[in-house]
Structure formats: structure tokens, C-alpha cells
CSV table of C-alpha atoms in Angstrom, one decimal:
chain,number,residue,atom,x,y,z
A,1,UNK,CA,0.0,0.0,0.0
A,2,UNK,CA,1.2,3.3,-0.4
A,3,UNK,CA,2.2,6.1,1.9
A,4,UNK,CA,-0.2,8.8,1.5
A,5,UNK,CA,2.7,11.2,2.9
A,6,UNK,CA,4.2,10.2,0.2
A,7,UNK,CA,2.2,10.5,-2.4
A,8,UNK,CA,1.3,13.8,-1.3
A,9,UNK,CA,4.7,15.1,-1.4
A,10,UNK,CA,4.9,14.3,-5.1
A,11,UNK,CA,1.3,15.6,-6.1
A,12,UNK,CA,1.8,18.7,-8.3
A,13,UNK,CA,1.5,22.2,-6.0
A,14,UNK,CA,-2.1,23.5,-6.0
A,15,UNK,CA,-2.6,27.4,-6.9
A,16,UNK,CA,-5.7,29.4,-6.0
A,17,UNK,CA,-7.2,31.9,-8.3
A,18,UNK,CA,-8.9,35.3,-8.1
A,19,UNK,CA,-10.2,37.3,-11.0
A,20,UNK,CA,-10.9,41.0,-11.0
A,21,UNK,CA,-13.3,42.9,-13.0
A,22,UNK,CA,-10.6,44.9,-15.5
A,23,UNK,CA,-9.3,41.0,-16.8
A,24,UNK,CA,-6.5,40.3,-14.5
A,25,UNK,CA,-5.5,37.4,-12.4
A,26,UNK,CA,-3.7,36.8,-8.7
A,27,UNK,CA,-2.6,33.2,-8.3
A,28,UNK,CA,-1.7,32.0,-4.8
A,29,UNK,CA,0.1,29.1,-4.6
A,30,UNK,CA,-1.5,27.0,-1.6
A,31,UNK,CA,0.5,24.4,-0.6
A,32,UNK,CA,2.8,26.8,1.0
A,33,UNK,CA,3.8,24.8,3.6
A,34,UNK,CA,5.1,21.9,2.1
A,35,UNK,CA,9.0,21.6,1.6
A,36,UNK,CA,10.7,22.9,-1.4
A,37,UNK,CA,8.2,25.2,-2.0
A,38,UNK,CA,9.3,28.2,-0.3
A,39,UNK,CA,10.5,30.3,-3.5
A,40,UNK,CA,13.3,32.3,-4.3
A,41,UNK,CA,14.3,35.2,-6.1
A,42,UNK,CA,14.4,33.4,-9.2
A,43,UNK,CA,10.9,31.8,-8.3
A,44,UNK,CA,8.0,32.1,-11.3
A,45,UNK,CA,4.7,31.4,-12.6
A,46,UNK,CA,5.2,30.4,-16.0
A,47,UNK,CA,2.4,30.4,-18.5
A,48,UNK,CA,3.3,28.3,-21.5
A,49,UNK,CA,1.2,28.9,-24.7
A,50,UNK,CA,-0.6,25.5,-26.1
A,51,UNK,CA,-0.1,24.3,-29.5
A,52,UNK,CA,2.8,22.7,-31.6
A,53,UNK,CA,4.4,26.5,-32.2
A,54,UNK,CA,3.6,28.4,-29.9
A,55,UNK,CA,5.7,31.4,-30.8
A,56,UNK,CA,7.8,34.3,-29.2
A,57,UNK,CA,5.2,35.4,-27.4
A,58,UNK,CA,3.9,32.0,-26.2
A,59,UNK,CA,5.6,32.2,-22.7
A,60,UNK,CA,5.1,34.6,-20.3
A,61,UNK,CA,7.0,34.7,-16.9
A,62,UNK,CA,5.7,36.1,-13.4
A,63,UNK,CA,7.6,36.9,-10.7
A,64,UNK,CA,6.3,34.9,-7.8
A,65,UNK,CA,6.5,36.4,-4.2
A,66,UNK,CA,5.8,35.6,-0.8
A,67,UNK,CA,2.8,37.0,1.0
A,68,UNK,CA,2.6,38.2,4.9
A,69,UNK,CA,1.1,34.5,5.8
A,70,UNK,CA,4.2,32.7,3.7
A,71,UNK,CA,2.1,31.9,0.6
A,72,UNK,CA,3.8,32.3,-3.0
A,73,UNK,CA,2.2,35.3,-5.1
A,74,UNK,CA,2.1,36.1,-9.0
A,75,UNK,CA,0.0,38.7,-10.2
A,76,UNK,CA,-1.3,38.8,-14.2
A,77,UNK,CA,-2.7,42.7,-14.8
A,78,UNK,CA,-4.9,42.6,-17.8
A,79,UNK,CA,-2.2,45.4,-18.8
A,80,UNK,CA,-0.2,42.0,-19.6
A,81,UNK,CA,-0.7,40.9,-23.4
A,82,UNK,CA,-1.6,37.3,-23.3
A,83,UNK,CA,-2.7,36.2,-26.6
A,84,UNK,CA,-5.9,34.1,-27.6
A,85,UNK,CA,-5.9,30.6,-27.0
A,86,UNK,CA,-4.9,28.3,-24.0
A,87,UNK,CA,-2.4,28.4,-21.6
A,88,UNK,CA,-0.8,25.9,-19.2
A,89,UNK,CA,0.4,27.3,-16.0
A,90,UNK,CA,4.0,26.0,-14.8
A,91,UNK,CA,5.9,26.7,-11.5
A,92,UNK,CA,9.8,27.4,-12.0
A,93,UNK,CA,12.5,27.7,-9.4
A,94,UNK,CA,16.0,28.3,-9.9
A,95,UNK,CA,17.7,25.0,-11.9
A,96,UNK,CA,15.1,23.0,-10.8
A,97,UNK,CA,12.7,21.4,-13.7
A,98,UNK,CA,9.4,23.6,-14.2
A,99,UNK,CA,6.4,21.9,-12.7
A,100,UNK,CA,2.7,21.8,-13.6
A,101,UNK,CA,0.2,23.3,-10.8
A,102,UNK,CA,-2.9,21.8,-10.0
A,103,UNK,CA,-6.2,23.9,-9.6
A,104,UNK,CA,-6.7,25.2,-6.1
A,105,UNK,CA,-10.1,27.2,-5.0
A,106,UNK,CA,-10.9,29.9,-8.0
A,107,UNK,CA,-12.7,33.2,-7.0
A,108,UNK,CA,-14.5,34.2,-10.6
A,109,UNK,CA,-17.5,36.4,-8.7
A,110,UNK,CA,-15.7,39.4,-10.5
A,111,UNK,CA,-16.7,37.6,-14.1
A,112,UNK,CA,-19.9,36.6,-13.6
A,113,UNK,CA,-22.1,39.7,-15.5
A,114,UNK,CA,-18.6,41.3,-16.3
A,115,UNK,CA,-19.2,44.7,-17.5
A,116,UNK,CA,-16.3,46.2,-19.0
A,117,UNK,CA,-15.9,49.8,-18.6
A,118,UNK,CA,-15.6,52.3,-21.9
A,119,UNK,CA,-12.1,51.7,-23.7
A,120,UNK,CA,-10.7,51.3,-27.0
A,121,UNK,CA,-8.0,48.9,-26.1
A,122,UNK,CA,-8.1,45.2,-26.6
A,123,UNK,CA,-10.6,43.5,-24.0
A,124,UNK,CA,-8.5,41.1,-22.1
A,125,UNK,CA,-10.6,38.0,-20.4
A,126,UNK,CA,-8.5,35.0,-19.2
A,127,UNK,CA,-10.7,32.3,-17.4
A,128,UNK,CA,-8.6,29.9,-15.1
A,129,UNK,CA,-10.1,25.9,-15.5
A,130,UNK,CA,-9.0,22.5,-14.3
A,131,UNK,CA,-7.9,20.0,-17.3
A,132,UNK,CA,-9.2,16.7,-18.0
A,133,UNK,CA,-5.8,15.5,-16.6
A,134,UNK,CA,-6.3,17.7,-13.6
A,135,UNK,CA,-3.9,20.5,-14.6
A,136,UNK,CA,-4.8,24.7,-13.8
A,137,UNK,CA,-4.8,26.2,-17.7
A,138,UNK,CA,-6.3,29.6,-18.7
A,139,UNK,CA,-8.4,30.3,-21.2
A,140,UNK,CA,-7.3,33.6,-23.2
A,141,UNK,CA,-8.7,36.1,-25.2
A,142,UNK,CA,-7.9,39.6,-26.2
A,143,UNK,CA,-10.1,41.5,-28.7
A,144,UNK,CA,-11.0,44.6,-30.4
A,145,UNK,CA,-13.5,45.3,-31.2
A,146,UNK,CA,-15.6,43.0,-29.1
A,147,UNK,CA,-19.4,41.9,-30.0
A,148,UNK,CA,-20.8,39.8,-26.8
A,149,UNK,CA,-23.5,37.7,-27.8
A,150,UNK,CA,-26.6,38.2,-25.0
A,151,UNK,CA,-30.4,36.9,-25.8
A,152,UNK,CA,-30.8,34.3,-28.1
A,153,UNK,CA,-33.9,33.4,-29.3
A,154,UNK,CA,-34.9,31.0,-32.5
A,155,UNK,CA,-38.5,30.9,-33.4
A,156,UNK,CA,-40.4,31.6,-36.2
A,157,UNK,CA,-37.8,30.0,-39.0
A,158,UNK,CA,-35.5,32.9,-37.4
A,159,UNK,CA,-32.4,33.7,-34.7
A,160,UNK,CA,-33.1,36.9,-32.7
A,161,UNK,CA,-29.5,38.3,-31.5
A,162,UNK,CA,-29.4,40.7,-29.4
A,163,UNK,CA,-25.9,41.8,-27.6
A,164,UNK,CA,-23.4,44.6,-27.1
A,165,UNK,CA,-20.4,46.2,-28.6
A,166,UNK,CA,-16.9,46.8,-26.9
A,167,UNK,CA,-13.8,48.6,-27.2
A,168,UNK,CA,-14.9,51.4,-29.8
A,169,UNK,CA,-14.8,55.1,-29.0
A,170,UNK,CA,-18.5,56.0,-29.8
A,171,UNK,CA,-20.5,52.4,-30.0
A,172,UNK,CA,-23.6,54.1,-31.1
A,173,UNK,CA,-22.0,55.6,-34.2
A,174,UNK,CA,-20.0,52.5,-34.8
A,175,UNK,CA,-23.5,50.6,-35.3
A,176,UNK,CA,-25.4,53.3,-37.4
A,177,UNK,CA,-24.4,52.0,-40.3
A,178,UNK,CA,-23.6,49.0,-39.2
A,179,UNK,CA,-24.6,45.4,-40.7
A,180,UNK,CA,-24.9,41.9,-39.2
A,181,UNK,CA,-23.4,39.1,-41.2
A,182,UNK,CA,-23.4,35.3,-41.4
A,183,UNK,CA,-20.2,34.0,-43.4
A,184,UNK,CA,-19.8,30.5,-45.0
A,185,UNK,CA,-16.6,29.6,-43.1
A,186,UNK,CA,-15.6,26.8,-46.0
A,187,UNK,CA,-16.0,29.5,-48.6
A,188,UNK,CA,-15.8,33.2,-47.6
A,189,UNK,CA,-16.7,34.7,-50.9
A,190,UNK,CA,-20.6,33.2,-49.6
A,191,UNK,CA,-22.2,36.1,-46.8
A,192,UNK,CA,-25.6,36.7,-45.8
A,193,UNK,CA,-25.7,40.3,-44.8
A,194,UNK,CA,-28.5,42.0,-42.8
A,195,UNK,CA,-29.6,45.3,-41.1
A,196,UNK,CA,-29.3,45.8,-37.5
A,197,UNK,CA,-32.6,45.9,-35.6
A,198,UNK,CA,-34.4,49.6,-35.4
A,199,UNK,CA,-33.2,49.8,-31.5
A,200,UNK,CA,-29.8,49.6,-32.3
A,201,UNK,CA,-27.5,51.8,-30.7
A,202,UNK,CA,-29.9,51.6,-27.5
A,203,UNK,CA,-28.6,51.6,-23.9
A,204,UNK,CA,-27.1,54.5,-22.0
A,205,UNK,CA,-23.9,54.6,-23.9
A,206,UNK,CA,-25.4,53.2,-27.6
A,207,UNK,CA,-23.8,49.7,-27.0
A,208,UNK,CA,-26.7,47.6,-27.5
A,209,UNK,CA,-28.0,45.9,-31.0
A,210,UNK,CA,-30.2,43.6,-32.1
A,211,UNK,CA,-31.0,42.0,-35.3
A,212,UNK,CA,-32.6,38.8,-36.9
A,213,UNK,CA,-31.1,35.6,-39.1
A,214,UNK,CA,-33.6,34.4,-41.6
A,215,UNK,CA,-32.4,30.8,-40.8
A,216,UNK,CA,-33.8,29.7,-44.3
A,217,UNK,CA,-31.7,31.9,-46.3
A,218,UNK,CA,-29.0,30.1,-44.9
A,219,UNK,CA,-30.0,27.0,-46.1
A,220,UNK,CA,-30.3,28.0,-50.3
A,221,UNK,CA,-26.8,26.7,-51.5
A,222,UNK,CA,-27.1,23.5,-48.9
A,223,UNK,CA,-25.9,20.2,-50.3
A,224,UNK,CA,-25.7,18.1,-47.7
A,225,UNK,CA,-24.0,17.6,-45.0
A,226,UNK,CA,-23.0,20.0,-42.6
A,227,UNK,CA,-22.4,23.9,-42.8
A,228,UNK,CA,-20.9,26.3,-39.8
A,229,UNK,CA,-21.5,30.1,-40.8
A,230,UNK,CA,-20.0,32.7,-38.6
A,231,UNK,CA,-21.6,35.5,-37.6
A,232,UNK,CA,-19.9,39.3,-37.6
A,233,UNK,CA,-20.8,42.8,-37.2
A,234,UNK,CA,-19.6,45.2,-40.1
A,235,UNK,CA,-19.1,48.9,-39.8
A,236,UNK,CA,-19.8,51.1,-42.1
A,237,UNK,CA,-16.3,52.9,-42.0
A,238,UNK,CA,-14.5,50.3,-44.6
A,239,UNK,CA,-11.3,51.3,-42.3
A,240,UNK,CA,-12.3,49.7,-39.6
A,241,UNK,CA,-12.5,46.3,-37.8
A,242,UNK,CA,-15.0,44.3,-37.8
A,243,UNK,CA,-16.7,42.8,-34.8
A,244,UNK,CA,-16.7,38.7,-34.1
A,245,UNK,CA,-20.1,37.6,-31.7
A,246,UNK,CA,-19.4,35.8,-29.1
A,247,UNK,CA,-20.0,35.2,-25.4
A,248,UNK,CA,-16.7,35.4,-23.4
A,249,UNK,CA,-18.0,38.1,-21.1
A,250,UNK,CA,-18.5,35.2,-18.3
A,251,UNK,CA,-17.1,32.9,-15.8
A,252,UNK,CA,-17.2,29.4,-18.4
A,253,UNK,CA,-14.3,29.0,-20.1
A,254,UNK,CA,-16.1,26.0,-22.9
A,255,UNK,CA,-19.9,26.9,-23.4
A,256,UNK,CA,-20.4,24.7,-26.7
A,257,UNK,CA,-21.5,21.6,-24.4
A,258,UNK,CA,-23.2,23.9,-21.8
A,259,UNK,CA,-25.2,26.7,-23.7
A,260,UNK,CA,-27.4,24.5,-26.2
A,261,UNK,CA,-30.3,25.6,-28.6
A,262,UNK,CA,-33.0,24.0,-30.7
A,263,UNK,CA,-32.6,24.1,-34.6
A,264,UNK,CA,-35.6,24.7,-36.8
A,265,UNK,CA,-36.5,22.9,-40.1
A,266,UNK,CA,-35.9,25.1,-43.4
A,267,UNK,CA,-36.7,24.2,-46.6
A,268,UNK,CA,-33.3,23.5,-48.9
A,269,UNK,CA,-33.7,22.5,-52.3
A,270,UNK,CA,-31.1,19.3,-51.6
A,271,UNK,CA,-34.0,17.7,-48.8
A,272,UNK,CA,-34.8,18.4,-45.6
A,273,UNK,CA,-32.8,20.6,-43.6
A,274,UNK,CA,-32.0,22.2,-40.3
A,275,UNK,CA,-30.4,25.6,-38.6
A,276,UNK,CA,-29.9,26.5,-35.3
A,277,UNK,CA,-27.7,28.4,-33.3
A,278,UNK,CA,-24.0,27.0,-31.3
A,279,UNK,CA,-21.1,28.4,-29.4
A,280,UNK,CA,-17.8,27.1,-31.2
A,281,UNK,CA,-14.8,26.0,-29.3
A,282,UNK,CA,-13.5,29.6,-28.7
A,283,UNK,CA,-16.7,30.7,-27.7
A,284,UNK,CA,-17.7,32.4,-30.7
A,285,UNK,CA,-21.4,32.2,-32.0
A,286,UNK,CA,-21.9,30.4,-35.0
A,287,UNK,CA,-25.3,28.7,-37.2
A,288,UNK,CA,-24.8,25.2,-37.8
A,289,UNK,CA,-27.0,23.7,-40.9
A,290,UNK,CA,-27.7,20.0,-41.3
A,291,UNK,CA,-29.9,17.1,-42.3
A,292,UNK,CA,-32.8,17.1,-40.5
């Protein structure tokens, strides 16, 4: 049998999370007291950018510190550029081979309803989650501008979107002339385009918009099979960035298994169809058609 001591001494460290409302992160690693784990000067949180290249910019270093009860502390401002995509958090001390960390407690009250003050630099939203192999990774992304997905609603052969724009200096001139469009992501050149809603620009600052999908139009060049279209906002100023929907404005780091929706029946001139509403694995909203 084996010694639990022991087993415990070579379980990865835990770290503790807390978010705050501007994007950043404070890790705390808690198994402070167990040996070896007492730092250094040359201690650090390293976050280590997934993927088979990550890149010059796919490792970032923080300095880790000790706290006035003896814990190890590494702050991540949102100031920090951290780019899309996932990252795996690593523990590095002196010579010593860097270590995974485990997920401690996470405090993500801060993220729940986040509400981003006005700003034209990049929205910054990293959302701490425990692996499948029981590892602490982040979920990052960093975007401007920003279109968060709100109300969905798919009824009467249609999606209702309603949501609000980010990280643009005057959001209610931005969407004047704004459009909403659906783009064939297996061939660009295919794009439904659509006014915005006539309450568009609404809310106190002119953030908010709405507009409606004719899921059926979607479904005209089907042939079978299965079609993702993504869906965009599109100033009017040919200058300027467009706008991806999505929902990242929360405390779930994957919501294509959580946030689910019904698909209506359109006609398609290949047989009988589908269309309906998903989140994609970056959390950005999409309309799926299929066989019925």
C-alpha cells in the first residue's frame, strides 16, 4: 500500500485563483507549507502557450513572491498581453525542472455579468479551468473590437441576436451604419448580410443591438451535410475592424457543451434541412445547418 505522505509530497503544487473585473488574475500558490516550496528570487509562474508552435510570445513569466502569511504570489494585470488561446500554468525555481500546478479554490464572482468599462484597447478575459488531466490552464482572449452575444432566441424559422459592442470610442456611431453578417466559413466569398434591428445603438452609452437571421436563407446553396456560418458585425467605415459575436463576457471557459439551442426545419432545395444556433470552441457564435 502506499504512503499517503508520500504520495502527497509528489502531487503537483495547488494554486488558487482570483479574478478581477478589468481582466486580471492573482494566483496563490497553496501548498505553501510543504517543503521545497518556499520560493526564491528566481521563483516564477510560467504560463506556457498551447499548440505545436507556440511562438515568441507564447511564454510569459511572473515573478512569484511571498505573502505576509508565507504563501507564493504572482500577479497577471490585464495590462499584460496574453494572446488568444490556451495556456498551461508552470511553477519554475532556480535549476530546478518547471512543474505543472494543480487547480486550487478559484474566485470568478468578479466575471460573472462582467461589465467592461468604456475603452478602445483590446478587451483582455482569461478564465482559469481545471484539465481533463487535472492541470490549472487559462483560457485567453484579447479582442478589439468585441461583439458579446446576450439573448438568443430561435423561433419563427428565425435567430433573434441581441448583444453589445466593446472597445470602440462612440458604440452608437459605430453601429449606425452597421450590418450583421453570417459567413460560410468553407467559402468566404458566400455572406448573408443584414440590417441591425431599429433599436440599435440603444442603452445608455449606444452599445446595444439587435437583429434577426432568416435561418432559411441560410439553407439556399445547402448540399448536404454540414455547414458552420459565422456570424460578424460590419461597420460602415471600410477602415475599420469588424466585430466577431461571441460570449466570453463570463465565468465558463467552454460553453459549446453547456449553452445549447434548438434548430428549426428550413426548406433547402437538396431535402430536408436544419439551422440553429452554437457556441464554437472559442466561444464564438456560429449557425450550424444539417440534415434534418
Amino acid at each position: 500500500m502506499s504512503d499517503p505522505s508520500t504520495a502527497d509530497e509528489f502531487a503537483p503544487p495547488r494554486a488558487d485563483c482570483v479574478a478581477d473585473s478589468a481582466g486580471g488574475l492573482t494566483f496563490q500558490i497553496a501548498d505553501w507549507a510543504r517543503p521545497g516550496l518556499d520560493g526564491g528570487p528566481d521563483a516564477a509562474l510560467v504560463l506556457v502557450r498551447r499548440g505545436a508552435d507556440p511562438g515568441p510570445e507564447g511564454e510569459v513569466r511572473l515573478p512569484l513572491a511571498p505573502t505576509e502569511d508565507g504563501r507564493l504570489q504572482a500577479a497577471l494585470p490585464s495590462t499584460v498581453p496574453l494572446l488568444e488561446g490556451r495556456w498551461d500554468v508552470h511553477m519554475a525555481r532556480g535549476e530546478a525542472e518547471t512543474q505543472r500546478l494543480a487547480p486550487g479554490l478559484n474566485d470568478l464572482r468578479s466575471l460573472v455579468d462582467r461589465k467592461p468599462g468604456p475603452s478602445t484597447s483590446p478587451l483582455a478575459v482569461r478564465i482559469p479551468y481545471p484539465t481533463k488531466h487535472g492541470n490549472l490552464s487559462l483560457r485567453s482572449w484579447r479582442r478589439a473590437p468585441h461583439a458579446e452575444a446576450g439573448e438568443l432566441r430561435v423561433e419563427g424559422g428565425g435567430l433573434a441576436v441581441r448583444g453589445r459592442l466593446y472597445r470602440v470610442e462612440h458604440p452608437a456611431e459605430w453601429l449606425a451604419g452597421a450590418v450583421a453578417e453570417a459567413r460560410f466559413r468553407s467559402e468566404p466569398s458566400r455572406v448573408w448580410t443584414g440590417r441591425l434591428e431599429p433599436d440599435g445603438g440603444s442603452g445608455a452609452d449606444g452599445s446595444e443591438f439587435s437583429f434577426t437571421l432568416p435561418l432559411a436563407e441560410l439553407a439556399d446553396g445547402w448540399k448536404g451535410g454540414e455547414e458552420a456560418w459565422d456570424l460578424w458585425l460590419r461597420p460602415a467605415d471600410p477602415d475599420a475592424a469588424p466585430a466577431r459575436l461571441a460570449r466570453i463576457l463570463d465565468d465558463v471557459p467552454d460553453k459549446k457543451e453547456i449553452f445549447t439551442y434548438p434548430a428549426q426545419p428550413v426548406a433547402a432545395p437538396h431535402g430536408a434541412a436544419k439551422a440553429g444556433p452554437y457556441y464554437t470552441v472559442n466561444n464564438d457564435l456560429a449557425v450550424r445547418v444539417e440534415s434534418a
